[in-house]
Amino acid sequence: MFRHHPARGRRTAGLLVTALATLSAGLAAVAPAPPAHADTATLGELAEAKGRYFGSATDNPELSDTRYTQILGSEFGQITVGNTMKWQYTEPSRGRFDYTAAEEIVDLAESNGQSVRGHTLVWHNQLPSWVGDVPAGELLDVMRNHITHEVDHFKGRLIHWDVVNEAFEEDGSRRQSVFQQKIGDSYIAEAFKAARAADPDAKLYYNDYNIEGIGPKSDAVYEMVKSFKARGVPIDGVGMQAHLIAGQVPASIQRNIQRFADLGVDVALTELDIRMTLPRTAAKDAQQADDYGAVVRACLAVSRCVGITLWDYTDKYSWVPSVFPGEGAALPWDENFAKKPAYHAIAAALSGGGPAPGGDCTATYRVTSRWQGGFTAEVTVRNEHSAPITGWTVTWTLPGGQSIGNVWNGNLTVNGRNVTVRNAGYNGTLGGGGSTTFGLQGQGAADIPADVTCTPGQSAGTPAQ
Ligand code: XIL
């Protein structure tokens, strides 16, 4: 079976051709030539062509899964260590440092030519319990020592550090972490100064969730960054985690990224996933694909948005189901490593494609039976996006020696070798992720046309002669 998923262009509707030979005569199916906009480039390469990185988080237990590491090593330009750079792993008891697990991932990334973000130095979670017992008067030194030791250890090997993670509440007030309570407001600035002193070359980020759109929490981070810039506190970037929900991408995301960039810092989308209520459906996949595309385009629209990292790339290893019961399927690869519509939406957005104005559809052509001198085929028309389409037009060029006898569940026009099939009166409207099929009977060899294309709407086409 031949499957091909090209990147979708703005006006060119996507094309997906599946050749399935149901053989009676023992003939091999003829694979169509790959279309011009084949998405053979990896997401990492597509992002790099735009001056950005596209990466994935990973974690040590998954590294024994060779299917997993094959894609991790080839598809992405950047890696984030998902857990093992956190305090509980790197300084499990006071003054005893251990980077073994983190280094396993950094070594792997380096061997694959991938850059690495460091995550994270100061956070209220995954903090060993001994830190909570440190007397107030000693905690600033303990925090500085932790930062200095870890940043120095990885000096020269990391592009970014998430210096402080999740220091604000939803209302914009400071989270009452042990650092906030025992050191006070100044702990964040002190953390950045210690990190800069230990590695002047790594870019230093403040990282948080629910700061992708404009609101009280992102406003508070914005004010902090502004004041750091005014006071000369060394900050280089803001990480927006982007743990998002399908259908709920904040409308202000691009404006928000832009306003941070305008303060003179970079922005990175550091932990992107877009979850849905389980089970998956085609409609939810279509919504999620649109959302991934929108997030990628928002980043590309701001020159200081330097890169995007998925919070792991496959549903097999997503953190979502364990933390949000009943939700999941948040990543562009499913649990069996099959690419979902979200993958193709990301590839299309990284290639410069926007959402087609009237939606977008794909056509999948397969031969259902063949005999000496003729064949039947079935074409599946699918709306790949969340907005409904109210009509569709499928076109292709007849392979040499073929002619079409009749079409059912669609209206046929043939002009020379140009075939156009428009929807029938009853199957033109397709909801988000919805699909329908039409059938045809043809004469000649059952060659699969190479240029089957779906366009939403009943486009004019070429009149029959
Ligand atoms: C998560 C990991 O993915 C889980 O494996 C772990 O059990 C908990 O932490 N925000 C962050 C990340 O900054 O470090 C978190 O990672 C997800 C939320």
Coordinates of C-alpha atoms and ligand atoms in Angstrom, one line a residue:
M1 CA 0.0 0.0 0.0
F2 CA 1.2 3.4 -0.9
R3 CA 0.3 6.3 1.3
H4 CA 1.4 9.8 0.8
H5 CA 0.8 13.0 2.8
P6 CA 1.9 16.1 1.0
A7 CA 2.1 19.5 2.8
R8 CA -1.0 21.5 2.0
G9 CA -0.5 24.8 0.2
R10 CA -2.8 27.8 0.6
R11 CA -4.8 27.3 -2.6
T12 CA -3.8 23.8 -3.5
A13 CA -6.0 21.4 -1.6
G14 CA -4.3 18.5 0.0
L15 CA -4.0 15.3 -1.8
L16 CA -3.8 11.9 -0.3
V17 CA -3.7 8.9 -2.5
T18 CA -4.0 5.4 -1.3
A19 CA -3.5 2.7 -3.9
L20 CA -5.1 -0.5 -2.9
A21 CA -4.9 -3.4 -5.3
T22 CA -7.7 -5.9 -5.0
L23 CA -6.2 -8.3 -7.4
S24 CA -7.8 -10.9 -9.5
A25 CA -5.3 -10.9 -12.4
G26 CA -2.2 -10.8 -10.2
L27 CA -1.2 -7.3 -11.4
A28 CA 0.8 -5.1 -9.1
A29 CA -0.8 -1.8 -8.1
V30 CA 0.9 1.1 -9.8
A31 CA 2.2 3.6 -7.3
P32 CA 1.5 7.2 -8.3
A33 CA 4.4 9.6 -8.6
P34 CA 4.8 11.7 -5.5
P35 CA 3.2 15.1 -5.9
A36 CA 5.2 18.2 -6.0
H37 CA 4.7 19.4 -2.4
A38 CA 5.6 16.1 -0.8
D39 CA 6.3 16.5 3.0
T40 CA 9.5 14.5 2.9
A41 CA 11.3 17.2 5.0
T42 CA 11.1 16.6 8.8
L43 CA 9.4 19.1 11.1
G44 CA 12.9 20.0 12.3
E45 CA 14.1 20.8 8.8
L46 CA 11.0 22.8 7.9
A47 CA 11.4 24.9 11.1
E48 CA 15.1 25.4 10.4
A49 CA 14.3 26.7 7.0
K50 CA 12.3 29.4 8.8
G51 CA 15.1 30.1 11.3
R52 CA 13.4 28.3 14.1
Y53 CA 13.8 24.9 15.9
F54 CA 11.1 22.3 16.2
G55 CA 11.7 19.9 19.1
S56 CA 10.4 17.4 21.5
A57 CA 10.7 16.7 25.2
T58 CA 11.8 13.2 26.1
D59 CA 12.4 11.1 29.2
N60 CA 14.8 8.4 30.2
P61 CA 12.4 5.4 30.5
E62 CA 11.4 5.8 26.8
L63 CA 14.9 5.6 25.4
S64 CA 14.8 1.8 25.3
D65 CA 12.0 1.9 22.8
T66 CA 13.8 1.8 19.5
R67 CA 10.8 2.7 17.4
Y68 CA 10.5 5.8 19.6
T69 CA 14.1 6.8 19.5
Q70 CA 14.2 6.4 15.7
I71 CA 11.6 9.2 15.2
L72 CA 13.0 11.2 18.2
G73 CA 16.4 11.3 16.6
S74 CA 15.4 12.0 13.1
E75 CA 12.3 14.3 13.1
F76 CA 13.4 17.0 15.6
G77 CA 16.1 19.6 15.8
Q78 CA 15.9 20.2 19.5
I79 CA 15.4 18.1 22.7
T80 CA 14.2 19.1 26.1
V81 CA 15.0 16.8 29.1
G82 CA 11.4 16.2 30.4
N83 CA 12.3 15.3 34.0
T84 CA 15.8 14.4 34.9
M85 CA 17.3 17.9 35.0
K86 CA 14.8 18.8 37.8
W87 CA 16.0 19.3 41.4
Q88 CA 14.8 16.0 42.7
Y89 CA 17.1 14.2 40.3
T90 CA 20.1 16.5 40.2
E91 CA 20.5 17.3 43.9
P92 CA 18.5 14.6 45.7
S93 CA 20.2 15.4 49.0
R94 CA 21.8 18.7 50.0
G95 CA 25.1 19.1 48.3
R96 CA 25.0 15.7 46.5
F97 CA 24.6 16.2 42.7
D98 CA 23.8 13.6 40.1
Y99 CA 23.5 14.2 36.4
T100 CA 23.7 10.7 35.2
A101 CA 20.1 10.4 33.8
A102 CA 20.1 14.0 32.3
E103 CA 23.4 13.3 30.6
E104 CA 22.0 10.2 29.0
I105 CA 19.6 12.4 27.1
V106 CA 22.0 15.2 26.4
D107 CA 24.5 12.7 25.0
L108 CA 21.8 11.2 22.8
A109 CA 20.7 14.6 21.5
E110 CA 24.3 15.6 20.7
S111 CA 24.9 12.4 18.9
N112 CA 21.9 13.3 16.7
G113 CA 23.0 16.9 16.2
Q114 CA 20.1 18.3 18.2
S115 CA 20.2 21.3 20.5
V116 CA 19.1 21.0 24.1
R117 CA 17.0 23.2 26.4
G118 CA 17.7 22.9 30.1
H119 CA 14.5 22.4 32.2
T120 CA 14.4 23.5 35.0
L121 CA 16.4 25.0 37.8
V122 CA 13.9 26.5 40.3
W123 CA 10.4 25.1 40.6
H124 CA 8.0 24.2 43.4
N125 CA 7.4 20.7 42.0
Q126 CA 9.7 17.8 41.8
L127 CA 11.6 19.4 44.5
P128 CA 13.3 17.0 47.1
S129 CA 11.7 17.4 50.5
W130 CA 15.0 18.5 52.1
V131 CA 14.7 21.8 50.4
G132 CA 11.5 22.5 52.3
D133 CA 13.4 22.0 55.5
V134 CA 16.2 24.5 54.8
P135 CA 16.1 27.4 57.3
A136 CA 14.9 30.7 55.7
G137 CA 18.2 32.3 56.2
E138 CA 20.0 29.6 54.2
L139 CA 17.6 29.1 51.3
L140 CA 19.0 31.8 49.0
D141 CA 22.5 30.3 49.3
V142 CA 21.1 26.8 48.7
M143 CA 19.2 28.0 45.6
R144 CA 22.2 29.9 44.2
N145 CA 24.4 26.8 44.9
H146 CA 22.0 24.5 43.1
I147 CA 21.8 26.8 40.1
T148 CA 25.6 27.4 39.9
H149 CA 26.4 23.8 40.2
E150 CA 23.9 22.6 37.6
V151 CA 24.4 25.4 35.1
D152 CA 28.2 25.0 35.3
H153 CA 27.9 21.3 34.9
F154 CA 26.1 21.6 31.5
K155 CA 27.9 24.8 30.4
G156 CA 28.4 25.0 26.7
R157 CA 26.0 22.2 26.0
L158 CA 22.6 23.8 26.3
I159 CA 21.0 26.6 24.3
H160 CA 18.5 27.7 26.9
W161 CA 17.8 27.3 30.6
D162 CA 14.3 27.5 32.1
V163 CA 15.7 29.2 35.2
V164 CA 12.4 29.7 37.1
N165 CA 9.3 27.7 36.3
E166 CA 5.7 28.5 37.2
A167 CA 6.1 31.3 39.8
F168 CA 2.7 32.9 39.3
E169 CA -0.9 32.1 40.1
E170 CA -3.7 32.5 37.6
D171 CA -4.6 35.9 39.1
G172 CA -1.1 37.2 38.6
S173 CA -0.1 37.0 42.2
R174 CA 3.1 35.2 43.2
R175 CA 2.8 31.5 43.9
Q176 CA 3.5 30.9 47.6
S177 CA 6.4 28.4 46.9
V178 CA 9.0 27.7 49.5
F179 CA 11.3 30.2 47.6
Q180 CA 8.7 32.9 47.6
Q181 CA 7.9 32.4 51.3
K182 CA 11.5 32.1 52.6
I183 CA 13.4 34.4 50.2
G184 CA 10.6 36.8 49.0
D185 CA 9.9 38.5 45.7
S186 CA 13.6 38.9 44.9
Y187 CA 14.2 35.1 44.5
I188 CA 13.5 35.1 40.8
A189 CA 15.9 37.9 39.9
E190 CA 18.5 36.3 42.1
A191 CA 18.1 33.0 40.3
F192 CA 18.6 34.6 36.9
K193 CA 21.8 36.4 38.2
A194 CA 23.2 33.2 39.5
A195 CA 22.5 31.4 36.2
R196 CA 24.1 34.2 34.1
A197 CA 27.2 34.1 36.3
A198 CA 27.6 30.3 35.8
D199 CA 27.0 30.3 32.0
P200 CA 27.0 33.6 30.2
D201 CA 26.1 32.0 26.9
A202 CA 23.0 30.0 27.6
K203 CA 19.8 32.0 27.0
L204 CA 17.9 32.4 30.3
Y205 CA 14.1 31.9 30.3
Y206 CA 11.2 32.4 32.6
N207 CA 8.8 29.5 31.9
D208 CA 5.1 29.1 32.8
Y209 CA 1.7 27.7 31.7
N210 CA -1.5 29.6 30.9
I211 CA 0.5 32.6 29.7
E212 CA -0.1 32.0 26.0
G213 CA -2.9 34.4 25.8
I214 CA -3.3 37.9 27.3
G215 CA -4.7 37.8 30.8
P216 CA -3.9 38.5 34.5
K217 CA -1.2 35.8 34.6
S218 CA 0.6 36.8 31.4
D219 CA 0.2 40.4 32.4
A220 CA 2.1 39.7 35.7
V221 CA 4.9 37.9 33.8
Y222 CA 5.0 40.8 31.3
E223 CA 5.4 43.3 34.1
M224 CA 8.2 41.2 35.7
V225 CA 10.1 41.0 32.4
K226 CA 9.7 44.7 31.8
S227 CA 11.1 45.5 35.2
F228 CA 13.9 43.0 34.8
K229 CA 14.8 44.7 31.6
A230 CA 14.7 48.1 33.2
R231 CA 16.8 47.0 36.2
G232 CA 19.3 45.0 34.2
V233 CA 18.3 41.6 35.6
P234 CA 19.6 39.1 33.0
I235 CA 16.6 37.6 31.2
D236 CA 16.7 36.5 27.6
G237 CA 13.4 34.8 27.0
V238 CA 9.9 33.8 28.0
G239 CA 8.8 30.2 27.7
M240 CA 5.1 29.7 27.1
Q241 CA 4.5 26.1 28.0
A242 CA 1.4 25.8 25.8
H243 CA -0.4 22.9 27.3
L244 CA -3.6 23.7 25.4
I245 CA -7.0 22.3 24.8
A246 CA -8.4 21.5 21.3
G247 CA -10.8 24.3 20.3
Q248 CA -9.5 26.6 23.0
V249 CA -6.3 28.2 21.6
P250 CA -6.3 31.7 23.0
A251 CA -7.2 34.2 20.3
S252 CA -4.6 36.6 21.6
I253 CA -1.6 34.2 21.3
Q254 CA 0.1 36.0 18.5
R255 CA -0.4 39.5 20.0
N256 CA 0.8 38.1 23.3
I257 CA 4.0 36.6 21.8
Q258 CA 4.5 39.9 20.0
R259 CA 4.2 42.1 23.2
F260 CA 6.9 40.0 25.0
A261 CA 9.1 40.2 21.9
D262 CA 8.6 44.0 22.0
L263 CA 10.1 44.1 25.5
G264 CA 13.4 42.8 24.0
V265 CA 13.2 39.1 24.9
D266 CA 12.8 35.9 22.8
V267 CA 9.8 33.7 23.2
A268 CA 9.7 29.9 22.9
L269 CA 6.7 27.6 23.0
T270 CA 8.3 25.1 25.4
E271 CA 5.9 22.3 26.2
L272 CA 3.3 22.2 23.4
D273 CA 0.5 19.7 23.5
I274 CA -3.2 20.1 22.6
R275 CA -5.4 17.7 24.5
M276 CA -9.0 16.5 23.8
T277 CA -11.7 14.7 25.7
L278 CA -11.3 11.0 24.9
P279 CA -12.1 9.1 22.8
R280 CA -10.5 10.6 19.6
T281 CA -12.9 11.3 16.7
A282 CA -12.1 12.5 13.2
A283 CA -13.8 15.8 14.1
K284 CA -11.7 16.3 17.2
D285 CA -8.6 15.4 15.2
A286 CA -9.5 18.0 12.6
Q287 CA -10.0 20.6 15.3
Q288 CA -6.7 19.7 16.9
A289 CA -4.9 19.9 13.6
D290 CA -6.3 23.4 13.0
D291 CA -5.2 24.4 16.5
Y292 CA -1.6 23.1 16.0
G293 CA -1.5 24.9 12.7
A294 CA -2.7 28.2 14.3
V295 CA -0.1 27.9 17.1
V296 CA 2.7 27.3 14.7
R297 CA 1.6 30.2 12.5
A298 CA 1.4 32.5 15.6
C299 CA 5.0 31.7 16.4
L300 CA 6.2 32.1 12.9
A301 CA 4.5 35.5 12.7
V302 CA 6.8 36.9 15.4
S303 CA 10.5 37.0 14.5
R304 CA 11.6 36.6 18.1
C305 CA 9.6 33.4 18.6
V306 CA 12.6 31.2 18.3
G307 CA 11.2 27.7 18.4
I308 CA 8.5 25.2 19.4
T309 CA 8.9 22.1 21.6
L310 CA 6.3 19.3 21.9
W311 CA 5.9 17.9 25.3
D312 CA 6.9 14.6 23.9
Y313 CA 5.7 13.7 20.4
T314 CA 3.7 10.5 20.7
D315 CA 0.5 9.8 22.7
K316 CA 2.3 6.7 23.9
Y317 CA 4.4 8.8 26.2
S318 CA 2.2 11.9 26.8
W319 CA 1.9 13.1 30.4
V320 CA -1.7 14.3 29.7
P321 CA -3.8 11.2 30.6
S322 CA -2.2 10.8 34.0
V323 CA -2.8 14.4 34.9
F324 CA -6.1 15.2 33.2
P325 CA -8.3 12.1 33.6
G326 CA -10.5 11.4 30.6
E327 CA -8.3 13.6 28.3
G328 CA -5.4 12.8 26.0
A329 CA -4.5 12.2 22.4
A330 CA -2.7 15.5 22.7
L331 CA 0.3 14.9 20.4
P332 CA 0.8 14.8 16.6
W333 CA 1.8 11.0 16.6
D334 CA -0.6 8.5 18.0
E335 CA 0.4 5.7 20.4
N336 CA 1.3 3.5 17.5
F337 CA 3.6 6.2 16.0
A338 CA 1.1 6.9 13.2
K339 CA 1.1 10.6 12.1
K340 CA -2.2 12.3 12.9
P341 CA -3.8 15.2 11.0
A342 CA -2.0 17.5 13.5
Y343 CA 1.3 16.4 12.1
H344 CA 0.3 17.4 8.6
A345 CA -1.1 20.7 9.9
I346 CA 2.2 21.5 11.6
A347 CA 4.2 20.6 8.5
A348 CA 1.9 22.7 6.4
A349 CA 2.2 25.7 8.7
L350 CA 6.0 25.4 8.9
S351 CA 6.0 25.3 5.1
G352 CA 4.2 28.6 5.0
G353 CA 0.7 27.4 4.4
G354 CA -2.3 29.0 6.0
P355 CA -5.7 27.5 6.4
A356 CA -7.5 27.4 3.1
P357 CA -10.1 30.2 3.0
G358 CA -13.0 27.9 2.5
G359 CA -11.6 25.0 4.4
D360 CA -9.6 22.1 3.0
C361 CA -10.3 18.6 1.8
T362 CA -8.4 15.6 0.7
A363 CA -9.3 12.8 -1.8
T364 CA -8.2 9.2 -1.4
Y365 CA -8.5 7.1 -4.6
R366 CA -8.4 3.4 -4.4
V367 CA -9.1 0.7 -6.9
T368 CA -11.8 -1.7 -5.6
S369 CA -11.8 -4.2 -8.4
R370 CA -10.2 -4.8 -11.7
W371 CA -10.7 -7.1 -14.7
Q372 CA -9.4 -7.5 -18.2
G373 CA -10.1 -4.0 -19.7
G374 CA -11.8 -2.3 -16.8
F375 CA -11.9 -1.5 -13.1
T376 CA -13.9 0.2 -10.4
A377 CA -12.5 2.7 -7.9
E378 CA -13.8 4.5 -4.8
V379 CA -12.7 8.0 -3.8
T380 CA -13.0 9.1 -0.2
V381 CA -13.4 12.8 0.2
R382 CA -12.5 14.1 3.7
N383 CA -12.8 17.5 5.3
E384 CA -9.4 17.7 7.1
H385 CA -10.3 20.8 9.2
S386 CA -12.8 21.8 11.8
A387 CA -15.0 24.3 9.8
P388 CA -17.7 22.6 7.7
I389 CA -17.4 22.6 3.9
T390 CA -20.6 22.9 1.8
G391 CA -19.4 21.3 -1.4
W392 CA -16.4 19.7 -3.0
T393 CA -14.8 19.2 -6.3
V394 CA -12.3 16.4 -7.0
T395 CA -10.1 16.6 -10.2
W396 CA -7.5 14.4 -11.8
T397 CA -5.9 13.7 -15.1
L398 CA -6.8 10.4 -16.7
P399 CA -3.8 8.1 -17.0
G400 CA -3.1 7.1 -20.6
G401 CA -5.6 4.7 -22.2
Q402 CA -8.2 5.2 -19.5
S403 CA -11.7 6.4 -19.8
I404 CA -14.5 6.8 -17.3
G405 CA -17.7 5.0 -17.8
N406 CA -19.9 6.3 -15.0
V407 CA -19.7 7.8 -11.5
W408 CA -22.1 7.3 -8.6
N409 CA -22.6 9.6 -5.6
G410 CA -21.0 12.5 -7.6
N411 CA -21.5 14.5 -10.8
L412 CA -19.0 13.8 -13.5
T413 CA -17.5 16.1 -16.1
V414 CA -14.8 15.0 -18.6
N415 CA -12.9 17.4 -20.8
G416 CA -10.3 15.6 -22.8
R417 CA -8.2 13.9 -20.1
N418 CA -9.4 16.3 -17.3
V419 CA -11.8 14.7 -15.0
T420 CA -14.0 16.7 -12.6
V421 CA -16.3 15.1 -10.0
R422 CA -18.5 17.5 -8.0
N423 CA -20.6 16.4 -5.0
A424 CA -24.2 15.2 -5.5
G425 CA -27.0 17.2 -4.0
Y426 CA -27.0 15.1 -0.8
N427 CA -23.3 14.6 0.0
G428 CA -21.7 18.1 -0.4
T429 CA -21.8 19.2 3.3
L430 CA -19.0 17.7 5.4
G431 CA -18.6 18.6 9.1
G432 CA -15.1 19.0 10.7
G433 CA -13.3 15.7 10.0
G434 CA -16.3 14.3 8.1
S435 CA -16.0 12.2 4.9
T436 CA -18.0 10.7 2.1
T437 CA -17.2 8.6 -0.9
F438 CA -18.1 8.4 -4.6
G439 CA -17.5 5.5 -6.9
L440 CA -16.6 5.1 -10.6
Q441 CA -16.3 2.5 -13.2
G442 CA -13.5 2.9 -15.8
Q443 CA -12.2 1.3 -18.9
G444 CA -8.5 0.6 -19.5
A445 CA -5.7 -0.4 -17.1
A446 CA -6.5 0.3 -13.4
D447 CA -3.6 2.9 -13.1
I448 CA -4.0 5.3 -10.1
P449 CA -4.1 8.9 -11.3
A450 CA -1.1 10.8 -9.9
D451 CA -2.8 14.2 -9.3
V452 CA -6.1 13.5 -7.5
T453 CA -6.9 16.8 -5.8
C454 CA -9.9 18.0 -3.7
T455 CA -11.0 21.6 -3.5
P456 CA -13.8 22.7 -1.2
G457 CA -16.8 24.2 -3.0
Q458 CA -18.2 23.6 -6.4
S459 CA -15.5 25.3 -8.4
A460 CA -16.2 26.2 -12.0
G461 CA -14.0 23.6 -13.6
T462 CA -13.7 23.2 -17.3
P463 CA -17.0 22.8 -19.1
A464 CA -17.5 19.6 -21.1
Q465 CA -17.0 19.9 -24.8
Ligands
XIL1 C1 5.9 16.8 33.8 C2 6.4 15.5 33.3 O1 6.0 15.4 31.9 C3 5.9 14.3 34.0 O2 6.5 13.1 33.6 C4 6.2 14.5 35.5 O3 5.6 13.5 36.3 C5 5.6 15.8 36.0 O4 6.2 16.9 35.2 N1 5.0 21.8 33.4 C6 6.4 21.6 33.3 C7 6.9 20.2 33.1 O5 7.1 22.5 33.4 O6 8.1 20.0 33.8 C8 5.9 19.2 33.5 O7 6.4 17.9 33.2 C9 4.6 19.4 32.9 C10 4.1 20.8 33.3

